[in-house]
Coordinates of C-alpha atoms and ligand atoms in Angstrom, one line a residue:
X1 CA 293.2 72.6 1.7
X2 CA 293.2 72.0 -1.8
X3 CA 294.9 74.7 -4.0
X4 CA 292.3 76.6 -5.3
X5 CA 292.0 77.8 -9.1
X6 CA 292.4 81.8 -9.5
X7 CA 292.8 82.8 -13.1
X8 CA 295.4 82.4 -16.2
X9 CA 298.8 84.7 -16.9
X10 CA 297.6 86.7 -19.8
X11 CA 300.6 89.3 -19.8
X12 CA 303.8 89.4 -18.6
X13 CA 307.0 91.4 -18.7
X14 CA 310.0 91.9 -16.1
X15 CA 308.2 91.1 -12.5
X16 CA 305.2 92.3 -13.7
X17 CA 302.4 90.0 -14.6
X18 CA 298.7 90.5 -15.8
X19 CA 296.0 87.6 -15.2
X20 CA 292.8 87.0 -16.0
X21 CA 290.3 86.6 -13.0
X22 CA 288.6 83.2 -13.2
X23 CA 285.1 83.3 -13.1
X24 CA 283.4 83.6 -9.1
X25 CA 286.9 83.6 -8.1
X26 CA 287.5 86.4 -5.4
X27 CA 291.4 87.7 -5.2
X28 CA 291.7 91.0 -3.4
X29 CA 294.6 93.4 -3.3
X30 CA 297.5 92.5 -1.6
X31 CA 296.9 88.6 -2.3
X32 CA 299.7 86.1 -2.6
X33 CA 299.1 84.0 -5.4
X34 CA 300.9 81.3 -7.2
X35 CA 301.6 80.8 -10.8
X36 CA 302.6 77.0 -11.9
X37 CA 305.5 77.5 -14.5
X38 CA 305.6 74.9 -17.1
X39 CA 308.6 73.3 -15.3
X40 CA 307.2 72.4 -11.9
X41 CA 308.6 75.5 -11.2
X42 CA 306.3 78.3 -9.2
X43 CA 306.2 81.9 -9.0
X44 CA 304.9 83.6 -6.2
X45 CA 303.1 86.9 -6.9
X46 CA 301.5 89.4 -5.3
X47 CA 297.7 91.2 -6.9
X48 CA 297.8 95.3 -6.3
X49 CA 295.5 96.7 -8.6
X50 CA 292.5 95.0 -10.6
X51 CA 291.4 96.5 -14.1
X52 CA 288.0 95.4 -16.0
X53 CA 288.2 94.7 -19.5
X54 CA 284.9 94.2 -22.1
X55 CA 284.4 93.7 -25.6
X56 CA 282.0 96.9 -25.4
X57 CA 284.6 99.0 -23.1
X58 CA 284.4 101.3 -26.8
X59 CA 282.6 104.1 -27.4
X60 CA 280.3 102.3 -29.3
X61 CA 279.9 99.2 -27.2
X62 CA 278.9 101.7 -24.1
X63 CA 276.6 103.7 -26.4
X64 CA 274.7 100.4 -27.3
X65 CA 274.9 99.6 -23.8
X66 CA 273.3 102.4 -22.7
X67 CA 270.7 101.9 -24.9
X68 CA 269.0 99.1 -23.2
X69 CA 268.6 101.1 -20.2
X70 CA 265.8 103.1 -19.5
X71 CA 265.3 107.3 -19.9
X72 CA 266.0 107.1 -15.3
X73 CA 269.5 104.7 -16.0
X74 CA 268.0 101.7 -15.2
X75 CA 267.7 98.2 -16.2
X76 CA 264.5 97.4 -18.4
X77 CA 265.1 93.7 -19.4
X78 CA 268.2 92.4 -17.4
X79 CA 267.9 88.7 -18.7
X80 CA 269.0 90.7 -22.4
X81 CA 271.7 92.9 -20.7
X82 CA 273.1 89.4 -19.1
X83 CA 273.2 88.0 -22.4
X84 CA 275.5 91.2 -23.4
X85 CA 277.5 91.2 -20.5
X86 CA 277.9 87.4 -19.3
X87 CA 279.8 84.7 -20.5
X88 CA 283.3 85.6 -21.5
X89 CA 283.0 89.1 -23.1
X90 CA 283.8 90.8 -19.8
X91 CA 286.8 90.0 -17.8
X92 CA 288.7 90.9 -14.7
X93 CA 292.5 91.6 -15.2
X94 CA 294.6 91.1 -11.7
X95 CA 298.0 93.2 -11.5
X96 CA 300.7 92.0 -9.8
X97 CA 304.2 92.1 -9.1
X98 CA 306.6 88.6 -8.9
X99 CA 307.9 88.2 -5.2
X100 CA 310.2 85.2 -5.7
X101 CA 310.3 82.4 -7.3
X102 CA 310.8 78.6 -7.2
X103 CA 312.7 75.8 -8.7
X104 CA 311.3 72.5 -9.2
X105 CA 314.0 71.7 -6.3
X106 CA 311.5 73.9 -4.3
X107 CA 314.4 76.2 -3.6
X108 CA 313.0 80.0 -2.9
X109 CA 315.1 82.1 -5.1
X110 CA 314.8 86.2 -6.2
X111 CA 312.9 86.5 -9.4
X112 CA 315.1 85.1 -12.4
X113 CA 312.4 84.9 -14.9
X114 CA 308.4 85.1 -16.0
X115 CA 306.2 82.7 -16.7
X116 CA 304.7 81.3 -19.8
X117 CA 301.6 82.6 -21.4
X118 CA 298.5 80.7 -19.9
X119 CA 300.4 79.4 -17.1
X120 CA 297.6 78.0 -14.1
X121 CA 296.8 81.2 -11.0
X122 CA 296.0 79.6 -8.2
X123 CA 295.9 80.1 -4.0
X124 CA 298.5 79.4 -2.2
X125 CA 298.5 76.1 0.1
X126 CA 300.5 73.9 2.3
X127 CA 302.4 72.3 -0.6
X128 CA 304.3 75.9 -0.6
X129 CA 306.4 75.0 1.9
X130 CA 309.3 76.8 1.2
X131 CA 307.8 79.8 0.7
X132 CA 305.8 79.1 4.2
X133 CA 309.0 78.1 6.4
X134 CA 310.5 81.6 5.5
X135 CA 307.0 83.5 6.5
X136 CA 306.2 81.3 9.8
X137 CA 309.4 81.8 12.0
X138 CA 309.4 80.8 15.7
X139 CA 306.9 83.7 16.8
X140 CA 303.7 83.0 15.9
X141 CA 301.7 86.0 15.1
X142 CA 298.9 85.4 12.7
X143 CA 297.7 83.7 9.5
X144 CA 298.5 84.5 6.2
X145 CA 295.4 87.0 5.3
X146 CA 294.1 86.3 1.7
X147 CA 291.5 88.5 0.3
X148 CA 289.1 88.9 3.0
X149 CA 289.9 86.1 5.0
X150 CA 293.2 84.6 6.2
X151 CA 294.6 81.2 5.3
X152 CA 295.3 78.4 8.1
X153 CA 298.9 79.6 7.0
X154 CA 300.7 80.9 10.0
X155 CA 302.8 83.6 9.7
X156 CA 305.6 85.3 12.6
X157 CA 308.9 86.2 12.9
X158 CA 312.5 84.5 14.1
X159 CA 313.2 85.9 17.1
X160 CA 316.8 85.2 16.9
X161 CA 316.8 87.0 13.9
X162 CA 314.7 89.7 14.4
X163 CA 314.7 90.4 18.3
X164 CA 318.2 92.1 17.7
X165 CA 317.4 93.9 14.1
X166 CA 315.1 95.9 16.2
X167 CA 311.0 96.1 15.5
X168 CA 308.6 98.8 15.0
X169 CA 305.1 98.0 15.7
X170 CA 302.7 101.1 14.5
X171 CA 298.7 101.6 14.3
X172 CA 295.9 104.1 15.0
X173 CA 294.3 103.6 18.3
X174 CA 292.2 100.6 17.9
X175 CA 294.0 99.2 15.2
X176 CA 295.7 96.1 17.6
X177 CA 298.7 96.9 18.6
X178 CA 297.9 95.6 22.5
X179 CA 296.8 92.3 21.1
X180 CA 299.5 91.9 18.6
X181 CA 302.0 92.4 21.9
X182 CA 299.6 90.0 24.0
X183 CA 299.9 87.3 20.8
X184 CA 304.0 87.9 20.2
X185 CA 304.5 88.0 23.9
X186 CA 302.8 84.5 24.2
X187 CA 304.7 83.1 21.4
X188 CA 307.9 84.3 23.6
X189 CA 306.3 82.2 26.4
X190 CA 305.8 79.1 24.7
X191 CA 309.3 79.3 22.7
X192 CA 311.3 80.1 26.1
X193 CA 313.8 80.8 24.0
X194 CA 313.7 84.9 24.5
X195 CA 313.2 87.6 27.2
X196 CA 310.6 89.6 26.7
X197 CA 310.7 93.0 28.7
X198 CA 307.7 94.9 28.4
X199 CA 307.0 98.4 30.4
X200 CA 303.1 98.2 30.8
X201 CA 301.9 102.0 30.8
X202 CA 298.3 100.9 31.0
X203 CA 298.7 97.7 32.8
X204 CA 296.2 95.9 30.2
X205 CA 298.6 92.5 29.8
X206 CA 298.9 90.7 33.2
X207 CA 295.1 89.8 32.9
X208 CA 295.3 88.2 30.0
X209 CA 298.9 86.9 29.7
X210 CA 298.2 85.2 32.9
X211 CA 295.9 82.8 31.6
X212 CA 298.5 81.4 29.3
X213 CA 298.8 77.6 30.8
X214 CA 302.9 78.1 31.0
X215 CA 302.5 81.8 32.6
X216 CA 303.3 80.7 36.2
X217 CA 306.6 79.5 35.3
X218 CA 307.3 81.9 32.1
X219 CA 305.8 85.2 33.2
X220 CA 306.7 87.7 35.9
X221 CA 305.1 91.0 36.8
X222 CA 306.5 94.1 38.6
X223 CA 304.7 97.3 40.2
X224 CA 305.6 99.8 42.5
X225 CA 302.7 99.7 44.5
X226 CA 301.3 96.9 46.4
X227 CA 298.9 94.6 44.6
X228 CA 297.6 91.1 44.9
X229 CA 299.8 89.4 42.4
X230 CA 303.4 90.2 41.6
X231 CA 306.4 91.5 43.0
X232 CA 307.0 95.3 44.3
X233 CA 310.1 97.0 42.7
X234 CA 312.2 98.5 45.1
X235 CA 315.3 100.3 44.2
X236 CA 319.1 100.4 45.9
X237 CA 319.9 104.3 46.2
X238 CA 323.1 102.8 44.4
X239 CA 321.8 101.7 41.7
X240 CA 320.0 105.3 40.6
X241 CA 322.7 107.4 38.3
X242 CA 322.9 110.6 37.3
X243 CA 320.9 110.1 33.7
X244 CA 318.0 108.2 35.1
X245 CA 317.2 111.3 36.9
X246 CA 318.0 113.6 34.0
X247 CA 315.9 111.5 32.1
X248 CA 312.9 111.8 34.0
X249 CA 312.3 116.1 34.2
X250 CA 313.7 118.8 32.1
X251 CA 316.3 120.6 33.5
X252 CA 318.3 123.8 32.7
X253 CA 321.8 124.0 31.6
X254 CA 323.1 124.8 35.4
X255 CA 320.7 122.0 37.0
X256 CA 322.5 118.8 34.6
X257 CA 325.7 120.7 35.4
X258 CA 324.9 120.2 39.0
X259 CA 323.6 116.7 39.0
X260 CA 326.6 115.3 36.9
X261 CA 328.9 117.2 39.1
X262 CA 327.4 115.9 42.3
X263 CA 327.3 112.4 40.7
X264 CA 331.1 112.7 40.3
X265 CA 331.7 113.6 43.6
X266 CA 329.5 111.7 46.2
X267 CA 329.7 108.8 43.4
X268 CA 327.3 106.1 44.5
X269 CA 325.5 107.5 47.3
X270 CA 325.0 111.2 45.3
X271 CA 321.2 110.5 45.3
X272 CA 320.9 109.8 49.1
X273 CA 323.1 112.7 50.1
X274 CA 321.2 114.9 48.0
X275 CA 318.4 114.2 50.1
X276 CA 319.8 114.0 53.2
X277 CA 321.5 117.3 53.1
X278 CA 319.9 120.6 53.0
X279 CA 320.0 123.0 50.0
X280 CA 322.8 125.3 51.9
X281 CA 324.9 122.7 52.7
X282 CA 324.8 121.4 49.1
X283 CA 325.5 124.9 47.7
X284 CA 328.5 125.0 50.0
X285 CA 330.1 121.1 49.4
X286 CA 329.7 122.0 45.4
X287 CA 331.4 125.5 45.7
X288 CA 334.0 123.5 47.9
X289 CA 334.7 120.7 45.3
X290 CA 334.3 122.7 42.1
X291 CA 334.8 126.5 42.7
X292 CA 331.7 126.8 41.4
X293 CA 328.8 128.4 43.2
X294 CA 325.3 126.9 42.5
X295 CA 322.1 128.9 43.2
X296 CA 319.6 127.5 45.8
X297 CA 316.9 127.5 43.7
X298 CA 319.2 125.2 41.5
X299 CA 319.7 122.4 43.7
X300 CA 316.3 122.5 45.3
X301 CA 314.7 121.6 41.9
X302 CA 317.2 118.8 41.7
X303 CA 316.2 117.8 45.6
X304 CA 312.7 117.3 44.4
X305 CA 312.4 116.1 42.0
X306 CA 314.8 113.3 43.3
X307 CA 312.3 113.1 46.1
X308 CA 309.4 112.7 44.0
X309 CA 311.2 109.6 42.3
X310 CA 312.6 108.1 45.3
X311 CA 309.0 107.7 46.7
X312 CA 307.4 106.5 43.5
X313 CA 310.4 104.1 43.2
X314 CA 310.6 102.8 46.4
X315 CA 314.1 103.8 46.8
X316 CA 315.7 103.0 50.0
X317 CA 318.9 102.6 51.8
X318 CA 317.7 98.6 52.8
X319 CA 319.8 96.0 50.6
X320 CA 317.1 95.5 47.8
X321 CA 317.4 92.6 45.0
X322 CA 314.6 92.9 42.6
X323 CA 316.3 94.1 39.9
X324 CA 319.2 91.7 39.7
X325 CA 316.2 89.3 40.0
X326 CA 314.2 90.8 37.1
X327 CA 318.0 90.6 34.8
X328 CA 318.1 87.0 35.5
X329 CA 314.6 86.6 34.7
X330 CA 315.0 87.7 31.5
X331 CA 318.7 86.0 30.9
X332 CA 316.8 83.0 31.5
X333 CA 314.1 83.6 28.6
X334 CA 311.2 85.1 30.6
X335 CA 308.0 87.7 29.9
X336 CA 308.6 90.5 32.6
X337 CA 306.2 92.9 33.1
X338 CA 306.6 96.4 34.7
X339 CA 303.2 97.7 35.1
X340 CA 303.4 101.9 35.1
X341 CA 300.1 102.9 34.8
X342 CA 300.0 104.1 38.7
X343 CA 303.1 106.1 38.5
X344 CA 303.3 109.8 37.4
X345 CA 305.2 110.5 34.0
X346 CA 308.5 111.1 36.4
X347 CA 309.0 108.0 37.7
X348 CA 307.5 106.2 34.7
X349 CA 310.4 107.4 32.5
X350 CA 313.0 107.3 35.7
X351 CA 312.2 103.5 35.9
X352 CA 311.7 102.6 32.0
X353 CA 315.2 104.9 31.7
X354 CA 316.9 103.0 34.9
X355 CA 315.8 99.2 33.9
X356 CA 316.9 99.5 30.0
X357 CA 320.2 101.2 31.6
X358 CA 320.5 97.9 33.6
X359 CA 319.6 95.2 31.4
X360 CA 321.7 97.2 28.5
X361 CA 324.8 97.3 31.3
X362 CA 324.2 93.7 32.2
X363 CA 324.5 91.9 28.7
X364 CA 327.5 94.7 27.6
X365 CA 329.5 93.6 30.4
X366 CA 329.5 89.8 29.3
X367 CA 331.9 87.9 27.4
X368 CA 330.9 86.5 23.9
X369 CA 330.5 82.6 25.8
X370 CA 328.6 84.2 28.4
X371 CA 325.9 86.2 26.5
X372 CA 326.0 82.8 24.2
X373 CA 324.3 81.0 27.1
X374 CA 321.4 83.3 28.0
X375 CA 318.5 84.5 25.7
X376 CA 318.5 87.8 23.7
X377 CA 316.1 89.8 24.9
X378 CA 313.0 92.2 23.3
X379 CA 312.1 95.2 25.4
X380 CA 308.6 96.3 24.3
X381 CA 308.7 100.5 24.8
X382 CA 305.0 101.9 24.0
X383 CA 304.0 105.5 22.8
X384 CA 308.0 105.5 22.1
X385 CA 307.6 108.6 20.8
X386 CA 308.2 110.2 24.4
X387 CA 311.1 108.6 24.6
X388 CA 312.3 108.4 20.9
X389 CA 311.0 111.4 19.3
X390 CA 312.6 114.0 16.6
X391 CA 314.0 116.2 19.6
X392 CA 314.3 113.2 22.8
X393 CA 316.4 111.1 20.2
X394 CA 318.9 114.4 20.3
X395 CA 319.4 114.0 24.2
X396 CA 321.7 111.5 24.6
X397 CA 319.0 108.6 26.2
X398 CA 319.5 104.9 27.2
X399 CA 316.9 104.4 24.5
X400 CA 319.0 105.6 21.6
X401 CA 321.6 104.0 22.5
X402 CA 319.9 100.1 22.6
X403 CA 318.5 101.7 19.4
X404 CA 322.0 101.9 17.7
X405 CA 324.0 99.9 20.1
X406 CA 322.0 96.8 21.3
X407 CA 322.2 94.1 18.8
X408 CA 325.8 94.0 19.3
X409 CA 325.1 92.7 22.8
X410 CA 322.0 90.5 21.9
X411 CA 319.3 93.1 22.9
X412 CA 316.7 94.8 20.9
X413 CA 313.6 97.2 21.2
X414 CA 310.1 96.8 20.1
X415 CA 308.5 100.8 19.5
X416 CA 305.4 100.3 19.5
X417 CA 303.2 104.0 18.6
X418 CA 300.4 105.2 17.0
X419 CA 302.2 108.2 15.0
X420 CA 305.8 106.6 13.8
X421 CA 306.1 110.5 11.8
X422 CA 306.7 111.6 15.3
X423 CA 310.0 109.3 15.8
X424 CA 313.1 110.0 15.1
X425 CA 314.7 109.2 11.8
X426 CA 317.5 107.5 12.6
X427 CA 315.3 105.3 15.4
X428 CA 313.3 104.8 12.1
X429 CA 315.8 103.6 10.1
X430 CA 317.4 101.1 12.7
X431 CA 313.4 98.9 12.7
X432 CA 314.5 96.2 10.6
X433 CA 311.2 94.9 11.2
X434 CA 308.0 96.7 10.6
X435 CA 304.4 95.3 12.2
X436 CA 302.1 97.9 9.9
X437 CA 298.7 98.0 11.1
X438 CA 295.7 100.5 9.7
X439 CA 297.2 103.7 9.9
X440 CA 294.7 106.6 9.7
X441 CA 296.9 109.6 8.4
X442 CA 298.5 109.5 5.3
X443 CA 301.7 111.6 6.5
X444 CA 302.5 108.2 8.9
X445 CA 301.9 105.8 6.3
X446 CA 304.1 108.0 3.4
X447 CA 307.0 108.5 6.3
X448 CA 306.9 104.6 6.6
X449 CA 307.1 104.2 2.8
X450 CA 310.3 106.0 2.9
X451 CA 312.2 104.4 5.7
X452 CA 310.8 100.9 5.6
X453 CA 313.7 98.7 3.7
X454 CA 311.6 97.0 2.2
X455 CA 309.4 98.3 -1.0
X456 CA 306.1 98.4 0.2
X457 CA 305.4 101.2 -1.9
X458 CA 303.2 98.6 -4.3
X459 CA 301.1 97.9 -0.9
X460 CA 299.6 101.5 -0.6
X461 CA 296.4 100.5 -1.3
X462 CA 296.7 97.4 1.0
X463 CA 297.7 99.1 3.9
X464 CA 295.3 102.2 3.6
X465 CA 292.7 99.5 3.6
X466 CA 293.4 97.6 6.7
X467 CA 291.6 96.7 9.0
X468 CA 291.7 96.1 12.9
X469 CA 293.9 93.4 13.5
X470 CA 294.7 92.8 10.5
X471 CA 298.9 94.4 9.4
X472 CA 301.4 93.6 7.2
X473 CA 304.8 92.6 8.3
X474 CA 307.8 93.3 6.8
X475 CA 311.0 92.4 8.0
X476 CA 314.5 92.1 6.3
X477 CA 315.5 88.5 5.9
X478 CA 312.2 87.8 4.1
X479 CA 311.8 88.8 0.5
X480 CA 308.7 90.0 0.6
X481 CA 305.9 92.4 3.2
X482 CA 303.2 89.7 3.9
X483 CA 299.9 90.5 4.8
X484 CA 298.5 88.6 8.0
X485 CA 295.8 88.8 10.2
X486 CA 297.3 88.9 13.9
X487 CA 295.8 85.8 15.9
X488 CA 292.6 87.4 18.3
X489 CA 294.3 86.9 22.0
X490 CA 291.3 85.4 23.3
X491 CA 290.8 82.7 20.8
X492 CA 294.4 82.1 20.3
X493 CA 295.0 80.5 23.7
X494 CA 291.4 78.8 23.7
X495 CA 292.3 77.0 20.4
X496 CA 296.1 76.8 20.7
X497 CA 295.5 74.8 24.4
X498 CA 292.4 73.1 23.5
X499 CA 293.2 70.1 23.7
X500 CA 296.9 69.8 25.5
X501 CA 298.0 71.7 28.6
X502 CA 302.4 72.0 27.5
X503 CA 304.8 70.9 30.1
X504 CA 307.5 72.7 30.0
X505 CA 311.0 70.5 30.2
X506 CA 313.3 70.4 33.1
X507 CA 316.5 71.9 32.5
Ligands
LIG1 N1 293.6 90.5 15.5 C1 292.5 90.9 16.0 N2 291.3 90.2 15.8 C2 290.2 90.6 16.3 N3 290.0 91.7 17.1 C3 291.1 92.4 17.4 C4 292.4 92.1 16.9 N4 293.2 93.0 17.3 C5 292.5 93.8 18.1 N5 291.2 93.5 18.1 C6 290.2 94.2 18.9 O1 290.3 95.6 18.6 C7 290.3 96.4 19.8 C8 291.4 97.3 20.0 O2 292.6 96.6 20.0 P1 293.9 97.0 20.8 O3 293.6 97.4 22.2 O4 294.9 96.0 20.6 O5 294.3 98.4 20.0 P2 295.5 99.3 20.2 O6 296.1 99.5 18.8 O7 296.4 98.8 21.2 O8 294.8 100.7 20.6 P3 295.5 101.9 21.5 O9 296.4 102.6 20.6 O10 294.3 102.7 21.8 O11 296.1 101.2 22.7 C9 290.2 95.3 21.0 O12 288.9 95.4 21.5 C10 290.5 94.0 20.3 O13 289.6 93.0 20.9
LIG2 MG1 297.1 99.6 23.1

């Protein structure tokens, strides 16, 4: 690709530079450009607003103007109004902002100056490569969007760095946040380098993420019901606590009472006892331990709903291994699916709630050479808000805590949702990396402007204007938000594999 000819700096002062458009040249908001400094040094700027300049922009000049139309506003002789308008008595002016800039060592450095008068616009190309190597990370996810196509640039994240910083991935329906987690969760496969944990609430990704050429040894899937591919979760009526059942329902004040009280006293088997034993018997066992006396209607609330989840979880008193099998999966750099979509909302947060609580539990309990030796892991949590929302985040969850707890152990979370105004603000704050897709209201795009880290208060009118698929991504160890266009799932694996079929390495 040959770097393509833009415009001229005509203005510049602090980070803020003006150019003139060249002729037929398109540049659209939000593009990166590059201006060639006098020294072989670059700098790397970004267009977000256009104004249009003319020798007749004056009162008089428009008043002559109008003149040649006719008494209806339209053109009588447009070869004459050409001649008025053409040639270089009307310009473009491109604003933009300086990103970062370059030394003729090619070494990416914060803006430290602005370039000379006349200085060469052009498009950015492969020669950037330092700017490049910071945007493409190890995670594919798109190409570098430009105007209103995208550059053979790719663009992604570094898991290691990322993964545990935490990443918020937000749209309006339609917008592509399934295909962005089909295209990131691919790049996981091919890297092997990170778990990837997703909980599936629509079971949309096995079809497709099985028709990766490395998915039979890099992807697992999980359901609770039997199904021709897969594995069936089953669950050890040991391995259920207390808070994966309080996570699941709401309960009154005297129901958690009774469920953490009963947890402390039949420790692990409190779950099977509770159904084994009838609602007097429980009354009286509490009232024995405690001194406190529970009412029936209490503990038969607690008794069904733990019913409700021991059938949807296949919960049984049969030595089950699944889980520990799933943790290792993903210790070992895996995709793991847990498909929900055939579960009711109860055992869909009981299992989401009891697997984080797990794989959380697993990597805290390991020493620093231990978790050295297996892969951080991503767990992908859609329409978060359920779990993560202004009032959820107050109730203590397993969520919140991988939300402020996890990167100390090598963990992190994904939230992916359609309205980020309805999470939390301290979940929000804790996204070191933001996936921004179109986002329809203005209330969720004005709540991101304030907690993102990064400024991307210059890419308002970028972002209102997106379209599906395409997002910008803006993470903290990169100095700027680039815009991208997320790789189309369907074509990504058709042109990524066209040609080779990867082996993956013996360990
Ligand atoms: N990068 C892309 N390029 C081309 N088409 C895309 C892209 N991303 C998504 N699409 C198309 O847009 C449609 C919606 O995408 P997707 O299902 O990912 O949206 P979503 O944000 O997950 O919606 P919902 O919130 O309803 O789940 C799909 O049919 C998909 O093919
Ligand atoms: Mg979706």
């Amino acid at each position: 690709m040959d770097a393509e000819y833009k415009g001229r700096l005509t203005y510049a002062k602090g980070t803020s530079v003006e150019f003139v458009v060249g002729p037929n040249q398109d540049v659209d908001f939000g593009d990166i450009l590059v201006v060639e400094g006098k020294n072989n040094d670059r700098f790397y700027i970004r267009a977000y607003d256009f104004k249009v300049k003319s020798r007749w922009s004056g009162i008089n000049g428009v008043g002559y103007l109008m003149s040649k139309l006719d008494e209806n506003g339209q053109v009588e002789n447009q070869e004459d109004l050409d001649f008025y308008l053409g040639g270089n008595h009307t310009v473009k002016i491109g604003l933009a902002e300086q990103l970062c800039y370059a030394d003729d060592s090619g070494q990416l450095l914060n803006p430290k100056t602005c370039p000379d008068f006349f200085c060469q616009v052009r498009a950015l190309s492969p020669q950037d490569t330092s700017l490049l190597a910071e945007m493409k990370g190890d995670l594919e996810v798109g190409f570098l969007k430009s105007g209103r196509g995208a550059l053979s640039l790719p663009v992604g994240i570094y898991g290691s760095q990322a993964i545990t910083e935490h990443i918020g991935v937000f749209g309006t329906t339609g917008s592509g946040k399934s295909n962005l987690i089909k295209v990131l969760a691919s790049s996981v496969v091919d890297s092997g380098n990170y778990g990837l944990l997703v909980f599936d609430v629509h079971n949309e990704y096995f079809k497709d993420l099985s028709s990766h050429p490395m998915s039979k040894d890099r992807l697992s899937v999980y359901h609770t019901d039997v199904q021709e591919y897969g594995k069936k979760i089953a669950v050890n009526f040991a391995e259920v606590d207390a808070d994966d059942i309080t996570a699941c329902a709401t309960f009154t004040e005297p129901q958690l009472d009774a469920i953490y009280k009963l947890s402390s006293i039949w420790k692990e088997n409190w779950m099977k006892y509770v159904l084994q034993y009838d609602v007097d018997d429980i009354v009286e066992e509490l009232a024995g331990c405690t001194g406190q006396k529970y009412n029936a209607r209490t503990i038969g609330k607690i008794k069904s709903i733990c019913w409700n989840v021991m059938q949807e979880l296949n919960i049984a008193e049969e030595e089950q291994t699944v889980i520990s099998e799933m943790l290792a999966e993903l210790e070992q750099g895996k995709v793991v699916l847990v498909e929900l979509k055939n579960i009711s909302a109860i055992g869909e947060q009981a299992l989401s709630t009891l697997l984080s609580k797990k794989l959380l539990k697993n990597y805290a309990s390991k020493t620093e050479i231990e978790r050295s030796q297996i892969k951080p892991v991503l767990i992908v949590l859609e329409e978060a808000h359920r779990f993560l929302g202004k009032k959820a985040h107050s109730s203590n969850n397993v969520f919140a805590r991988l939300v402020s707890e996890a990167r100390k152990f090598n963990l992190g979370m994904c939230i992916v949702d359609q309205q980020p105004r309805l999470l939390a603000d301290d979940v929000l704050s804790q996204l070191n990396t933001l996936f921004i897709l179109g986002l329809a209201s203005k209330a969720d795009r004005t709540k991101l402007e304030a907690m993102c880290r990064k400024d991307i208060l210059s890419q308002r009118n970028e972002i209102k204007n997106l379209e599906c698929g395409e997002m910008i991504v803006a993470t903290n160890y990169m100095r700027f938000a680039a815009p991208v266009k997320v790789h189309k799932f369907e074509n990504l694996l058709e042109q990524r594999y066209a040609d080779h079929i990867p082996s993956i390495p013996v360990q």
